[in-house]
CSV table of C-alpha atoms and ligand atoms in Angstrom, one decimal:
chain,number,residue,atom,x,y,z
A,109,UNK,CA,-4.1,23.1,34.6
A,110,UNK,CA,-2.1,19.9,33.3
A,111,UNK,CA,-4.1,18.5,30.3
A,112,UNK,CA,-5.7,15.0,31.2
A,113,UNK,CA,-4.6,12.2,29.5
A,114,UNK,CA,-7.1,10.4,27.1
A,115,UNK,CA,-7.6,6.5,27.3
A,116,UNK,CA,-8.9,6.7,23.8
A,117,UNK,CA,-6.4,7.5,22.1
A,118,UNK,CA,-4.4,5.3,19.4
A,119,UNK,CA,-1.4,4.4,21.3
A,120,UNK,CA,-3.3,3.7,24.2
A,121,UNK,CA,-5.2,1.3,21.7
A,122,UNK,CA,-2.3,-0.7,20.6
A,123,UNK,CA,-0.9,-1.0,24.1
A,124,UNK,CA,-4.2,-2.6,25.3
A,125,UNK,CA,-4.0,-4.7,22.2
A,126,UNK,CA,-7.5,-3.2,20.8
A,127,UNK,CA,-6.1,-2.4,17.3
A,128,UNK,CA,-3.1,-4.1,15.8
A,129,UNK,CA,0.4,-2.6,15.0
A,130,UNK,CA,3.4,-4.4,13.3
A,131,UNK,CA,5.6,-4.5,16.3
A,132,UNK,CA,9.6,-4.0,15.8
A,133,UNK,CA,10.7,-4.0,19.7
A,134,UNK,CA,9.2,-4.0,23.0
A,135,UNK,CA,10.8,-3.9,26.0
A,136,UNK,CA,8.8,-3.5,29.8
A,137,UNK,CA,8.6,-0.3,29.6
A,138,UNK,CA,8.4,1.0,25.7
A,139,UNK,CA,6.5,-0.5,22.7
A,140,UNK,CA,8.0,0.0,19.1
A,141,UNK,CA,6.0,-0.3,15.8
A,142,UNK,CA,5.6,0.8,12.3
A,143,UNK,CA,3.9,3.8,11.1
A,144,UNK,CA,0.7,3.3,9.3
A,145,UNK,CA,1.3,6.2,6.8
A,146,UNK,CA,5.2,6.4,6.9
A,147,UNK,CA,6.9,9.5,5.8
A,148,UNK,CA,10.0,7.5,5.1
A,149,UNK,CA,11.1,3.9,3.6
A,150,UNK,CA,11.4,3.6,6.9
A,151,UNK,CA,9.4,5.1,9.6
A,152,UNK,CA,8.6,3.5,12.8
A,153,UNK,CA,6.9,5.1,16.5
A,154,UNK,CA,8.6,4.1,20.0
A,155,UNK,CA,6.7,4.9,22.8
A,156,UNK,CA,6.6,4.6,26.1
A,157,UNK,CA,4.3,2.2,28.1
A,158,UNK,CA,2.9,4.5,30.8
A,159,UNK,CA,0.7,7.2,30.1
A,160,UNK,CA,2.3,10.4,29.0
A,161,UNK,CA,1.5,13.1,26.9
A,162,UNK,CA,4.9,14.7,26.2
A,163,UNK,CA,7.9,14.9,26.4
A,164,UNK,CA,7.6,17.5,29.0
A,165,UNK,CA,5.0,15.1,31.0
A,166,UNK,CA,7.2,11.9,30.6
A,167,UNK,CA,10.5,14.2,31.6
A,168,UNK,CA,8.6,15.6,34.8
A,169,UNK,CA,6.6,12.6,35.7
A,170,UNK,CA,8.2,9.1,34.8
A,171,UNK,CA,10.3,7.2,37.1
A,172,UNK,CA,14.0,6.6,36.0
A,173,UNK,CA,13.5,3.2,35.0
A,174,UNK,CA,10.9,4.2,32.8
A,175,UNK,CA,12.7,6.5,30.9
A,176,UNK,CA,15.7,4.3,30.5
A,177,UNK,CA,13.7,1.9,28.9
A,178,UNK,CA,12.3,4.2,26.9
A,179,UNK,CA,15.8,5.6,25.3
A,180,UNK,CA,17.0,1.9,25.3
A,181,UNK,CA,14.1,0.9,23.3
A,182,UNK,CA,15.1,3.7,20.5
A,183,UNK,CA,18.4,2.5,20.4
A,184,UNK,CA,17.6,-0.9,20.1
A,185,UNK,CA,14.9,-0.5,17.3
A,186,UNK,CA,17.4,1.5,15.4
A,187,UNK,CA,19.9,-1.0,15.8
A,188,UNK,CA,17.3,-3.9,15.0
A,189,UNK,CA,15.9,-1.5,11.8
A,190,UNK,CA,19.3,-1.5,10.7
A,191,UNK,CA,19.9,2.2,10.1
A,192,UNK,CA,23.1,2.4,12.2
A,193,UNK,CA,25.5,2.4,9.1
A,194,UNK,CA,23.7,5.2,7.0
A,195,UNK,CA,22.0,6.7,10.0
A,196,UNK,CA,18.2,8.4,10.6
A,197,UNK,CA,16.7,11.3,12.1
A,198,UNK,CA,14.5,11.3,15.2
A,199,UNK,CA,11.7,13.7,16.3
A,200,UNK,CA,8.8,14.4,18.7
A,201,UNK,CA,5.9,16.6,18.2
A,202,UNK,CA,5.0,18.2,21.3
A,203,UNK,CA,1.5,19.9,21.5
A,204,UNK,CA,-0.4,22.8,19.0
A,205,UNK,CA,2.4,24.3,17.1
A,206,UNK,CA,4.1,20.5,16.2
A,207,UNK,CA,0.8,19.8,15.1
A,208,UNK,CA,1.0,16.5,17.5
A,209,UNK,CA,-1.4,14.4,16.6
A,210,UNK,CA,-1.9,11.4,19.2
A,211,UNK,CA,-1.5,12.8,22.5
A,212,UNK,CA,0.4,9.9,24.0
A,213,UNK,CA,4.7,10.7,23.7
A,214,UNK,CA,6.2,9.2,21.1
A,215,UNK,CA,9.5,9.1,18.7
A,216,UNK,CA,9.4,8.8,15.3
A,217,UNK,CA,12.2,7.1,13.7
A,218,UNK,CA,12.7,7.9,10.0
A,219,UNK,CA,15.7,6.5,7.7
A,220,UNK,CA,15.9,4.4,4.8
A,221,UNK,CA,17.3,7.4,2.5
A,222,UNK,CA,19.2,11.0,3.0
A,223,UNK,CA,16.6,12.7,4.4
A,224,UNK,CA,17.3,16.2,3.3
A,225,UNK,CA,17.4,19.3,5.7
A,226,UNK,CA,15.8,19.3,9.1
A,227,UNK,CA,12.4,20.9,8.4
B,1206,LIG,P1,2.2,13.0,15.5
B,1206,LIG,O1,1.6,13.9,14.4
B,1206,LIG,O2,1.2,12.9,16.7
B,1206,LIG,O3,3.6,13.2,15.8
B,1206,LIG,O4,2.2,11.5,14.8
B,1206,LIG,C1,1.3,10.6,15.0
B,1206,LIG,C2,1.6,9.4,14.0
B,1206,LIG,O5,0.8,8.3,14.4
B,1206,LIG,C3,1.4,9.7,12.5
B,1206,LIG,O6,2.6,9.6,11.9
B,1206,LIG,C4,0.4,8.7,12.1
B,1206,LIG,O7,0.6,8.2,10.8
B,1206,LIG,C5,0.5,7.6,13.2
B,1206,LIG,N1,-0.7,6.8,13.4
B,1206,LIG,C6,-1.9,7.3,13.6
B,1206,LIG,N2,-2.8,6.3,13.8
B,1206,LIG,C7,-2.1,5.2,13.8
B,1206,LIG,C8,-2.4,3.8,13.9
B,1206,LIG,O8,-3.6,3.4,14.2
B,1206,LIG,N3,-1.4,2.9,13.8
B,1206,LIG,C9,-0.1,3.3,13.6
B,1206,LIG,N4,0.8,2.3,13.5
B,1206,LIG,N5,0.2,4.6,13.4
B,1206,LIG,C10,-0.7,5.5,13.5
């Protein structure tokens, strides 16, 4: 059975405007905003406005518009971040064994200095 997608969580939170989040680019369909306890000098979260848990469930179940606007909104925050010269690394954290922590998709976007090896 598809795991249910919970209201309460964080993301869900900023996009309803309960708690705050310094914003970098939004778009209609994806939200961008800075980490509250980066890993990185910089370290920002894009997500998608709908309700998804995953990759897998945003892949399956968005609409093409939605995830163009997603993948437009990590290129444009990159772009507006400024880490197209010296370049960044991007990842998603998908359920148990990526220890995913907010079940709501999102990309992290790290840069701001060679970030070593992938893992
Ligand atoms: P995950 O482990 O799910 O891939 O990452 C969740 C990320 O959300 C973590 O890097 C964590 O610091 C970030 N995070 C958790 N709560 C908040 C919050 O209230 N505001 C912001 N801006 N980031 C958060």
């Amino acid at each position: 059975m598809k795991k249910q997608y919970d209201d309460n969580n964080v993301f869900a939170k900023i996009l309803r405007k309960e708690i705050p989040c310094k914003k970098v680019y939004e778009n209609e369909y994806a939200l961008s905003f800075e980490d509250i306890n980066p890993q990185a000098p910089v370290h920002v979260l894009v997500i998608p406005k709908g309700k998804y848990l995953s990759l897998a469930d945003f892949s399956e179940n968005a609409s093409d518009i939605e995830i163009v606007g997603l993948i437009k909104a990590v290129g444009e925050t990159s772009k507006k971040l400024g880490l197209n010269a010296d370049g960044y690394r991007i990842l998603s954290n998908a359920g148990t064994d990526a220890n995913q922590e907010v079940p709501h998709l999102h990309f992290h976007i790290f840069g701001g200095r060679n970030l070593g090896s992938m893992l």
